[in-house]
Amino acid sequence: MTGPCSTTATSHETLPFHLTGNYAPVLDEITAHDLEVTGTLPPELAGTYVRNGPNPRNGPTPTWFLGQGMLHGVRIEGGRARWYRNRAIHAPTTSNTNIVRHAGRMLALVETAAPVVVSSELETVGAFDFAGGLTRGMTAHPKICPFTGELLFFAYGLQAPFVTYYRASASGELVQSEPIQVGSPTYMHDFAITRRYAVFLDLPVLFNGWRTPVPIQWSDDYGARIGVLPRDGRGDQVRWFPIAPCNVVHTANAYEEGGTIVLDLMRSSTLSTPTRLVRYTLDLERGVVHEAALDALHTEFPRIDDRRTGSAHRYVYALELRNMVNGVPTDAALRKYDVAAGRSTVHECGPDRVPGECVFVPRAPDSDEDDGHALCYVYDRKRNASDLVVLDAADFAAPALATIALPRRVPFGIHGSWFPDLG
């Protein structure tokens, strides 16, 4: 046993999943330069891939989500993997879920606290509260509008108003804060935007606080609905559309099409059933919603070409979860959905190789939606270490274009981003 496992008298068999295998934390911070590359790195890749995730370095935590955040990053430039480094996020909060860049700041995020600014080399700078304008937490899934540069986000919590919607300018100034009335504290992890609207999910998953014995629980009585708010509108202008009870953790994207809003997301019918890619079509004129399953496979962590955020998308990249044991997958593959053609392509990473969430990186700023690369960390059980894998997005099932061998394993984490060089 390694890490915090070795400090307890508990046997390996009774440890929670997040303290075993490749979920278990790593305890040190390292830096390695000039990493070994198998294959050829595309010369146009110039930037840093960074992924965030729970890493309880200071002792066991009751749940995976309460582990201290740790960033794992790989710098690519000139056809070379210049460095790998991992750094703990030093903050009073966990800050362990996602990392984005807005208005020149790299922000480590968790939905219960303000963002934490980190440097380009992943060192903690400090908390960021929009000059005092953010008095609550902030979702780990803000949306950056490709057209205005605005950052749109929300907070949910245990005190009324249970949901607050925010909008920050392209320069990082908070310009709007709107309370949204919902009936109870509920688990609202993600949302979506279109060019004109913010889209919220008010679902029957009640929130009791992450440090309680039962942080979230299903309610047979609460109901489910999708809320549509003009992006610059007042909180009392939300228009609600009832839907069948369900649970949603992650959205893929939303966009307007004629008099409708199309919303693609990962949906489960209860807290314990598999998530699948589903499309909701909201008829804004008639006030009705149509629901259609786009696939029957158990998939999660949907990602799109971020340049399509709020606009019509064709492709969704997801993690296909396999061999569930006590609610935890023991294997996975990458799957690319073509939602226009109604088909998907799988990328198998190979025996004893388990991928995490993948992100799409366009070949050039003006390249087509399918013209680019997919990047993800892959854990290799045989050597107990991880790789950063670069795939051709247009030839998704093909072998990797390049595999960067990392000097250690990267524990399974949550979300990451590609940060292209600015210039």
Short mmCIF file of C-alpha atoms in Angstrom, two decimals:
data_model
loop_
_atom_site.label_atom_id
_atom_site.label_comp_id
_atom_site.label_asym_id
_atom_site.label_seq_id
_atom_site.Cartn_x
_atom_site.Cartn_y
_atom_site.Cartn_z
CA MET A 1 0.00 0.00 0.00
CA THR A 2 1.20 3.50 -0.78
CA GLY A 3 0.31 7.06 0.13
CA PRO A 4 -2.25 7.58 2.90
CA CYS A 5 -3.16 3.91 2.71
CA SER A 6 0.03 3.07 4.57
CA THR A 7 -0.88 5.30 7.52
CA THR A 8 -3.98 3.34 8.44
CA ALA A 9 -4.59 -0.09 9.87
CA THR A 10 -7.34 -0.71 7.35
CA SER A 11 -6.74 -3.56 4.92
CA HIS A 12 -6.49 -2.90 1.20
CA GLU A 13 -9.75 -4.77 0.59
CA THR A 14 -11.78 -2.36 2.73
CA LEU A 15 -10.28 0.90 1.51
CA PRO A 16 -12.56 3.17 -0.54
CA PHE A 17 -11.87 3.13 -4.27
CA HIS A 18 -10.29 6.59 -4.25
CA LEU A 19 -7.40 5.40 -2.09
CA THR A 20 -6.51 2.36 -4.20
CA GLY A 21 -5.03 1.64 -7.62
CA ASN A 22 -4.65 4.60 -9.93
CA TYR A 23 -7.18 6.62 -7.96
CA ALA A 24 -4.76 6.73 -5.03
CA PRO A 25 -2.87 10.00 -4.57
CA VAL A 26 0.76 10.71 -5.37
CA LEU A 27 2.57 12.42 -2.55
CA ASP A 28 5.40 14.34 -4.20
CA GLU A 29 5.77 17.08 -6.79
CA ILE A 30 8.23 16.45 -9.59
CA THR A 31 9.43 18.09 -12.79
CA ALA A 32 10.87 16.21 -15.76
CA HIS A 33 12.23 17.71 -18.99
CA ASP A 34 12.54 16.44 -22.58
CA LEU A 35 10.13 13.55 -22.29
CA GLU A 36 10.37 10.46 -24.47
CA VAL A 37 7.99 10.52 -27.44
CA THR A 38 6.91 7.52 -29.49
CA GLY A 39 5.63 8.60 -32.91
CA THR A 40 5.61 12.20 -34.08
CA LEU A 41 4.12 15.18 -32.30
CA PRO A 42 2.25 17.47 -34.71
CA PRO A 43 4.43 20.56 -35.19
CA GLU A 44 1.45 22.90 -34.84
CA LEU A 45 0.84 21.78 -31.23
CA ALA A 46 2.23 24.58 -29.09
CA GLY A 47 0.88 24.90 -25.58
CA THR A 48 0.26 23.03 -22.34
CA TYR A 49 -2.24 20.33 -21.46
CA VAL A 50 -3.26 20.52 -17.79
CA ARG A 51 -5.64 18.27 -15.88
CA ASN A 52 -7.02 18.74 -12.39
CA GLY A 53 -8.15 16.09 -9.93
CA PRO A 54 -8.52 15.11 -6.26
CA ASN A 55 -5.28 14.05 -4.61
CA PRO A 56 -5.59 13.71 -0.79
CA ARG A 57 -1.94 14.18 0.17
CA ASN A 58 -2.70 15.05 3.79
CA GLY A 59 -4.44 11.84 4.77
CA PRO A 60 -7.50 9.83 3.73
CA THR A 61 -10.70 11.65 2.83
CA PRO A 62 -14.21 10.22 3.19
CA THR A 63 -15.01 10.75 -0.50
CA TRP A 64 -12.97 11.20 -3.68
CA PHE A 65 -14.38 14.70 -4.20
CA LEU A 66 -12.92 16.04 -0.96
CA GLY A 67 -9.28 15.37 -1.87
CA GLN A 68 -6.90 18.31 -2.24
CA GLY A 69 -6.53 19.37 -5.88
CA MET A 70 -3.43 18.50 -7.89
CA LEU A 71 -2.54 19.65 -11.41
CA HIS A 72 -0.65 17.50 -13.91
CA GLY A 73 0.68 19.31 -16.97
CA VAL A 74 2.68 18.58 -20.13
CA ARG A 75 4.27 21.33 -22.20
CA ILE A 76 4.48 20.70 -25.99
CA GLU A 77 6.39 22.93 -28.38
CA GLY A 78 8.33 22.52 -31.63
CA GLY A 79 7.50 18.84 -31.96
CA ARG A 80 8.91 18.08 -28.51
CA ALA A 81 7.48 17.33 -25.08
CA ARG A 82 9.39 19.97 -23.14
CA TRP A 83 8.29 19.10 -19.60
CA TYR A 84 5.94 17.34 -17.26
CA ARG A 85 5.19 18.70 -13.81
CA ASN A 86 2.62 18.04 -11.11
CA ARG A 87 1.77 20.58 -8.45
CA ALA A 88 -0.62 20.55 -5.51
CA ILE A 89 -3.06 23.46 -5.33
CA HIS A 90 -2.28 25.22 -2.06
CA ALA A 91 -5.59 26.74 -0.99
CA PRO A 92 -8.00 26.46 1.96
CA THR A 93 -10.43 24.72 -0.40
CA THR A 94 -10.05 21.55 -2.44
CA SER A 95 -10.02 23.29 -5.88
CA ASN A 96 -9.84 19.85 -7.45
CA THR A 97 -12.27 19.67 -10.37
CA ASN A 98 -11.33 21.73 -13.43
CA ILE A 99 -8.96 24.35 -14.81
CA VAL A 100 -9.76 27.07 -17.37
CA ARG A 101 -8.13 30.24 -18.67
CA HIS A 102 -9.97 33.56 -18.89
CA ALA A 103 -8.75 37.14 -19.15
CA GLY A 104 -5.16 35.93 -18.90
CA ARG A 105 -5.71 33.98 -15.67
CA MET A 106 -5.50 30.21 -15.26
CA LEU A 107 -8.20 29.31 -12.73
CA ALA A 108 -8.36 26.06 -10.77
CA LEU A 109 -11.99 25.36 -9.90
CA VAL A 110 -14.22 23.50 -7.50
CA GLU A 111 -17.93 24.25 -7.25
CA THR A 112 -17.94 25.12 -3.56
CA ALA A 113 -15.36 27.92 -3.53
CA ALA A 114 -13.87 30.84 -5.42
CA PRO A 115 -11.35 30.10 -8.19
CA VAL A 116 -7.65 29.79 -7.42
CA VAL A 117 -5.20 31.43 -9.82
CA VAL A 118 -2.21 29.33 -10.84
CA SER A 119 0.81 30.23 -12.93
CA SER A 120 1.76 28.84 -16.35
CA GLU A 121 4.08 26.46 -14.48
CA LEU A 122 1.20 25.34 -12.22
CA GLU A 123 2.30 27.11 -9.04
CA THR A 124 -0.48 28.43 -6.79
CA VAL A 125 -0.87 32.23 -6.89
CA GLY A 126 -3.97 32.74 -4.75
CA ALA A 127 -7.76 32.99 -4.61
CA PHE A 128 -9.63 35.18 -7.09
CA ASP A 129 -13.06 36.62 -6.23
CA PHE A 130 -13.60 39.15 -9.05
CA ALA A 131 -12.58 42.13 -6.89
CA GLY A 132 -14.96 41.07 -4.14
CA GLY A 133 -17.93 40.55 -6.45
CA LEU A 134 -18.02 36.79 -5.95
CA THR A 135 -19.28 36.08 -2.45
CA ARG A 136 -20.25 32.45 -3.00
CA GLY A 137 -18.67 29.50 -4.75
CA MET A 138 -18.41 29.13 -8.49
CA THR A 139 -19.28 26.20 -10.70
CA ALA A 140 -16.35 24.15 -11.95
CA HIS A 141 -17.98 24.33 -15.40
CA PRO A 142 -18.07 27.99 -16.46
CA LYS A 143 -18.60 28.69 -20.15
CA ILE A 144 -16.43 31.03 -22.20
CA CYS A 145 -18.37 32.53 -25.10
CA PRO A 146 -16.27 32.30 -28.29
CA PHE A 147 -18.01 35.38 -29.72
CA THR A 148 -17.97 37.86 -26.83
CA GLY A 149 -15.16 36.44 -24.69
CA GLU A 150 -17.47 36.59 -21.66
CA LEU A 151 -17.24 34.09 -18.82
CA LEU A 152 -20.68 32.84 -17.77
CA PHE A 153 -21.12 30.78 -14.62
CA PHE A 154 -23.30 30.10 -11.58
CA ALA A 155 -23.12 29.07 -7.95
CA TYR A 156 -25.35 26.76 -5.95
CA GLY A 157 -25.48 26.30 -2.21
CA LEU A 158 -27.41 25.52 0.96
CA GLN A 159 -28.69 29.06 1.64
CA ALA A 160 -31.23 31.01 -0.38
CA PRO A 161 -31.00 32.01 -3.10
CA PHE A 162 -29.93 28.45 -3.81
CA VAL A 163 -28.69 29.37 -7.31
CA THR A 164 -27.01 32.57 -8.52
CA TYR A 165 -26.09 33.31 -12.14
CA TYR A 166 -23.03 35.42 -13.00
CA ARG A 167 -21.53 37.02 -16.08
CA ALA A 168 -18.00 38.40 -16.36
CA SER A 169 -16.67 40.53 -19.21
CA ALA A 170 -13.89 39.44 -21.55
CA SER A 171 -11.49 41.49 -19.41
CA GLY A 172 -12.48 39.57 -16.26
CA GLU A 173 -14.77 42.12 -14.56
CA LEU A 174 -17.95 40.81 -12.95
CA VAL A 175 -20.83 42.63 -14.67
CA GLN A 176 -23.91 40.66 -13.62
CA SER A 177 -25.19 38.69 -10.63
CA GLU A 178 -28.74 37.29 -10.68
CA PRO A 179 -30.45 35.15 -8.01
CA ILE A 180 -32.54 32.35 -9.49
CA GLN A 181 -35.46 30.96 -7.51
CA VAL A 182 -35.55 27.18 -7.12
CA GLY A 183 -37.42 25.13 -4.55
CA SER A 184 -34.53 23.58 -2.64
CA PRO A 185 -30.75 23.18 -2.59
CA THR A 186 -30.06 20.75 -5.42
CA TYR A 187 -26.92 19.32 -6.96
CA MET A 188 -26.31 21.54 -10.02
CA HIS A 189 -22.86 20.68 -11.34
CA ASP A 190 -23.04 21.99 -14.89
CA PHE A 191 -25.13 24.14 -17.23
CA ALA A 192 -24.99 25.30 -20.86
CA ILE A 193 -25.15 28.47 -22.93
CA THR A 194 -26.30 29.44 -26.39
CA ARG A 195 -25.57 32.72 -28.15
CA ARG A 196 -28.53 34.34 -26.35
CA TYR A 197 -29.40 32.14 -23.37
CA ALA A 198 -28.09 30.42 -20.26
CA VAL A 199 -29.64 26.98 -19.71
CA PHE A 200 -30.02 25.51 -16.20
CA LEU A 201 -30.99 22.07 -14.88
CA ASP A 202 -33.17 21.96 -11.75
CA LEU A 203 -33.35 18.24 -10.98
CA PRO A 204 -34.54 15.94 -8.16
CA VAL A 205 -31.08 15.43 -6.65
CA LEU A 206 -31.15 17.25 -3.33
CA PHE A 207 -27.92 18.71 -1.96
CA ASN A 208 -27.10 18.39 1.75
CA GLY A 209 -23.49 19.61 1.77
CA TRP A 210 -20.38 17.73 0.65
CA ARG A 211 -19.16 17.02 4.16
CA THR A 212 -22.40 15.41 5.33
CA PRO A 213 -22.81 11.60 5.47
CA VAL A 214 -25.20 11.74 2.49
CA PRO A 215 -24.14 14.73 0.33
CA ILE A 216 -26.77 14.16 -2.35
CA GLN A 217 -29.98 12.16 -2.40
CA TRP A 218 -32.76 11.41 -4.83
CA SER A 219 -36.21 12.94 -4.28
CA ASP A 220 -39.32 11.34 -5.73
CA ASP A 221 -41.29 14.54 -5.13
CA TYR A 222 -39.08 17.40 -6.31
CA GLY A 223 -39.64 17.14 -10.07
CA ALA A 224 -37.32 18.07 -12.93
CA ARG A 225 -37.13 21.03 -15.29
CA ILE A 226 -34.85 22.95 -17.64
CA GLY A 227 -34.58 26.71 -17.19
CA VAL A 228 -33.86 29.20 -19.99
CA LEU A 229 -32.63 32.70 -19.09
CA PRO A 230 -31.55 35.49 -21.47
CA ARG A 231 -27.83 35.86 -20.88
CA ASP A 232 -28.24 39.48 -19.81
CA GLY A 233 -31.69 38.98 -18.27
CA ARG A 234 -33.01 39.23 -14.72
CA GLY A 235 -33.22 36.16 -12.52
CA ASP A 236 -37.03 36.31 -12.51
CA GLN A 237 -37.06 35.97 -16.32
CA VAL A 238 -36.14 32.28 -16.26
CA ARG A 239 -38.59 30.23 -18.30
CA TRP A 240 -38.98 26.67 -17.00
CA PHE A 241 -39.66 23.56 -19.10
CA PRO A 242 -40.76 20.40 -17.20
CA ILE A 243 -39.00 17.14 -18.09
CA ALA A 244 -39.06 13.57 -16.78
CA PRO A 245 -37.10 13.09 -13.52
CA CYS A 246 -33.45 12.40 -14.14
CA ASN A 247 -29.90 13.16 -13.03
CA VAL A 248 -27.39 15.13 -15.12
CA VAL A 249 -23.79 15.79 -14.13
CA HIS A 250 -22.29 17.06 -17.40
CA THR A 251 -23.59 18.85 -20.46
CA ALA A 252 -21.93 18.72 -23.87
CA ASN A 253 -23.32 21.87 -25.49
CA ALA A 254 -26.45 23.82 -26.37
CA TYR A 255 -27.39 25.96 -29.36
CA GLU A 256 -30.33 27.69 -30.97
CA GLU A 257 -31.97 26.30 -34.10
CA GLY A 258 -34.95 28.20 -35.41
CA GLY A 259 -37.40 28.57 -32.55
CA THR A 260 -35.78 25.81 -30.49
CA ILE A 261 -32.83 25.21 -28.18
CA VAL A 262 -30.94 21.96 -28.71
CA LEU A 263 -29.23 20.63 -25.58
CA ASP A 264 -26.93 17.58 -25.61
CA LEU A 265 -25.90 16.08 -22.27
CA MET A 266 -25.19 12.93 -20.32
CA ARG A 267 -28.35 11.76 -18.56
CA SER A 268 -29.20 8.99 -16.11
CA SER A 269 -32.70 8.10 -14.98
CA THR A 270 -31.64 7.84 -11.30
CA LEU A 271 -28.52 8.29 -9.20
CA SER A 272 -27.50 4.67 -9.69
CA THR A 273 -28.17 4.05 -13.39
CA PRO A 274 -25.70 4.55 -16.27
CA THR A 275 -25.35 7.91 -17.98
CA ARG A 276 -26.01 8.08 -21.72
CA LEU A 277 -25.84 10.77 -24.38
CA VAL A 278 -29.29 12.37 -24.69
CA ARG A 279 -30.66 15.31 -26.67
CA TYR A 280 -33.35 17.67 -25.42
CA THR A 281 -35.05 19.96 -27.91
CA LEU A 282 -36.87 22.86 -26.27
CA ASP A 283 -39.60 24.44 -28.41
CA LEU A 284 -39.56 28.05 -27.25
CA GLU A 285 -42.83 28.90 -29.01
CA ARG A 286 -44.93 25.96 -27.83
CA GLY A 287 -43.27 25.53 -24.44
CA VAL A 288 -42.65 21.80 -24.83
CA VAL A 289 -39.56 19.59 -24.69
CA HIS A 290 -38.68 16.56 -26.80
CA GLU A 291 -36.20 14.03 -25.41
CA ALA A 292 -34.24 11.59 -27.56
CA ALA A 293 -31.47 9.15 -26.64
CA LEU A 294 -28.50 9.48 -28.99
CA ASP A 295 -26.81 6.28 -27.80
CA ALA A 296 -27.29 3.39 -25.35
CA LEU A 297 -23.67 3.10 -24.21
CA HIS A 298 -22.55 4.17 -20.74
CA THR A 299 -20.54 7.33 -21.44
CA GLU A 300 -19.53 10.42 -19.49
CA PHE A 301 -17.16 13.44 -19.55
CA PRO A 302 -18.50 14.90 -22.82
CA ARG A 303 -16.31 17.44 -24.61
CA ILE A 304 -16.68 19.39 -27.84
CA ASP A 305 -14.55 21.72 -29.89
CA ASP A 306 -14.68 24.68 -27.49
CA ARG A 307 -14.93 27.08 -30.46
CA ARG A 308 -18.45 25.65 -30.96
CA THR A 309 -19.66 26.51 -27.42
CA GLY A 310 -23.16 27.97 -27.81
CA SER A 311 -23.28 27.14 -31.54
CA ALA A 312 -24.29 24.03 -33.45
CA HIS A 313 -21.78 21.21 -32.97
CA ARG A 314 -21.37 17.97 -34.84
CA TYR A 315 -18.89 16.04 -32.71
CA VAL A 316 -18.90 15.05 -29.05
CA TYR A 317 -15.93 13.29 -27.45
CA ALA A 318 -16.68 11.12 -24.43
CA LEU A 319 -15.28 8.50 -22.09
CA GLU A 320 -16.96 5.11 -22.49
CA LEU A 321 -17.10 3.51 -19.04
CA ARG A 322 -16.84 -0.27 -18.84
CA ASN A 323 -16.88 -3.09 -16.29
CA MET A 324 -18.52 -1.26 -13.41
CA VAL A 325 -17.76 -2.64 -9.94
CA ASN A 326 -19.64 -1.02 -7.06
CA GLY A 327 -20.34 1.99 -9.25
CA VAL A 328 -16.69 2.45 -10.31
CA PRO A 329 -15.43 1.61 -13.83
CA THR A 330 -12.43 -0.72 -14.07
CA ASP A 331 -11.91 -0.09 -17.79
CA ALA A 332 -12.69 2.58 -20.36
CA ALA A 333 -12.32 3.61 -23.99
CA LEU A 334 -12.64 6.86 -25.89
CA ARG A 335 -15.68 7.43 -28.07
CA LYS A 336 -16.32 10.14 -30.65
CA TYR A 337 -19.94 10.87 -31.57
CA ASP A 338 -21.02 12.30 -34.89
CA VAL A 339 -24.42 13.56 -33.76
CA ALA A 340 -25.32 14.80 -37.25
CA ALA A 341 -24.81 11.39 -38.86
CA GLY A 342 -26.03 9.42 -35.83
CA ARG A 343 -22.93 7.26 -35.46
CA SER A 344 -19.88 6.95 -33.26
CA THR A 345 -16.27 5.76 -33.42
CA VAL A 346 -14.36 4.09 -30.62
CA HIS A 347 -10.66 4.41 -29.88
CA GLU A 348 -9.31 1.45 -27.95
CA CYS A 349 -6.19 2.35 -25.99
CA GLY A 350 -4.99 -1.23 -25.71
CA PRO A 351 -4.82 -3.97 -23.06
CA ASP A 352 -4.26 -2.71 -19.52
CA ARG A 353 -4.41 0.90 -20.70
CA VAL A 354 -7.17 3.08 -19.27
CA PRO A 355 -7.86 6.58 -20.65
CA GLY A 356 -9.35 9.60 -18.94
CA GLU A 357 -11.28 12.53 -20.35
CA CYS A 358 -10.01 13.72 -23.74
CA VAL A 359 -9.99 17.27 -25.11
CA PHE A 360 -10.11 18.47 -28.72
CA VAL A 361 -7.39 20.80 -30.00
CA PRO A 362 -7.97 22.45 -33.39
CA ARG A 363 -5.11 22.25 -35.87
CA ALA A 364 -5.39 26.00 -36.46
CA PRO A 365 -7.68 28.76 -35.16
CA ASP A 366 -9.81 28.64 -38.34
CA SER A 367 -9.69 24.89 -39.04
CA ASP A 368 -12.83 22.78 -39.39
CA GLU A 369 -14.52 21.26 -36.36
CA ASP A 370 -13.04 17.84 -37.17
CA ASP A 371 -9.57 19.09 -38.14
CA GLY A 372 -7.37 18.71 -35.10
CA HIS A 373 -6.22 16.39 -32.35
CA ALA A 374 -7.62 14.71 -29.26
CA LEU A 375 -5.39 14.62 -26.16
CA CYS A 376 -5.77 12.59 -22.99
CA TYR A 377 -3.84 10.91 -20.21
CA VAL A 378 -3.77 7.10 -20.38
CA TYR A 379 -2.80 4.94 -17.41
CA ASP A 380 -0.69 1.87 -18.23
CA ARG A 381 -1.26 -0.80 -15.61
CA LYS A 382 1.74 -2.89 -16.67
CA ARG A 383 4.31 -0.18 -15.98
CA ASN A 384 2.22 1.66 -13.36
CA ALA A 385 2.77 4.95 -15.15
CA SER A 386 0.85 7.20 -17.51
CA ASP A 387 1.22 8.65 -21.00
CA LEU A 388 -0.13 11.70 -22.74
CA VAL A 389 -1.63 10.42 -25.99
CA VAL A 390 -2.22 12.53 -29.11
CA LEU A 391 -4.82 11.24 -31.58
CA ASP A 392 -5.87 12.41 -35.04
CA ALA A 393 -9.45 13.55 -34.38
CA ALA A 394 -10.49 12.89 -38.00
CA ASP A 395 -9.11 9.33 -37.86
CA PHE A 396 -10.17 8.62 -34.32
CA ALA A 397 -9.91 4.82 -34.32
CA ALA A 398 -6.35 4.86 -35.69
CA PRO A 399 -3.26 4.34 -33.53
CA ALA A 400 -2.00 7.41 -31.70
CA LEU A 401 0.04 9.92 -33.66
CA ALA A 402 2.26 10.35 -30.61
CA THR A 403 2.59 8.91 -27.12
CA ILE A 404 4.49 10.91 -24.49
CA ALA A 405 5.83 8.71 -21.69
CA LEU A 406 5.45 10.39 -18.31
CA PRO A 407 7.80 9.72 -15.40
CA ARG A 408 4.99 8.61 -13.10
CA ARG A 409 1.35 7.63 -13.03
CA VAL A 410 -1.23 10.38 -13.19
CA PRO A 411 -4.06 9.40 -10.83
CA PHE A 412 -7.49 9.29 -12.44
CA GLY A 413 -8.83 12.82 -12.19
CA ILE A 414 -11.66 14.94 -13.43
CA HIS A 415 -11.31 17.72 -16.04
CA GLY A 416 -8.53 19.35 -18.02
CA SER A 417 -7.85 21.92 -20.70
CA TRP A 418 -5.44 22.64 -23.50
CA PHE A 419 -3.88 26.08 -23.19
CA PRO A 420 -2.45 27.20 -26.52
CA ASP A 421 0.40 29.65 -26.52
CA LEU A 422 -0.83 33.24 -26.61
CA GLY A 423 0.54 35.41 -29.35
#
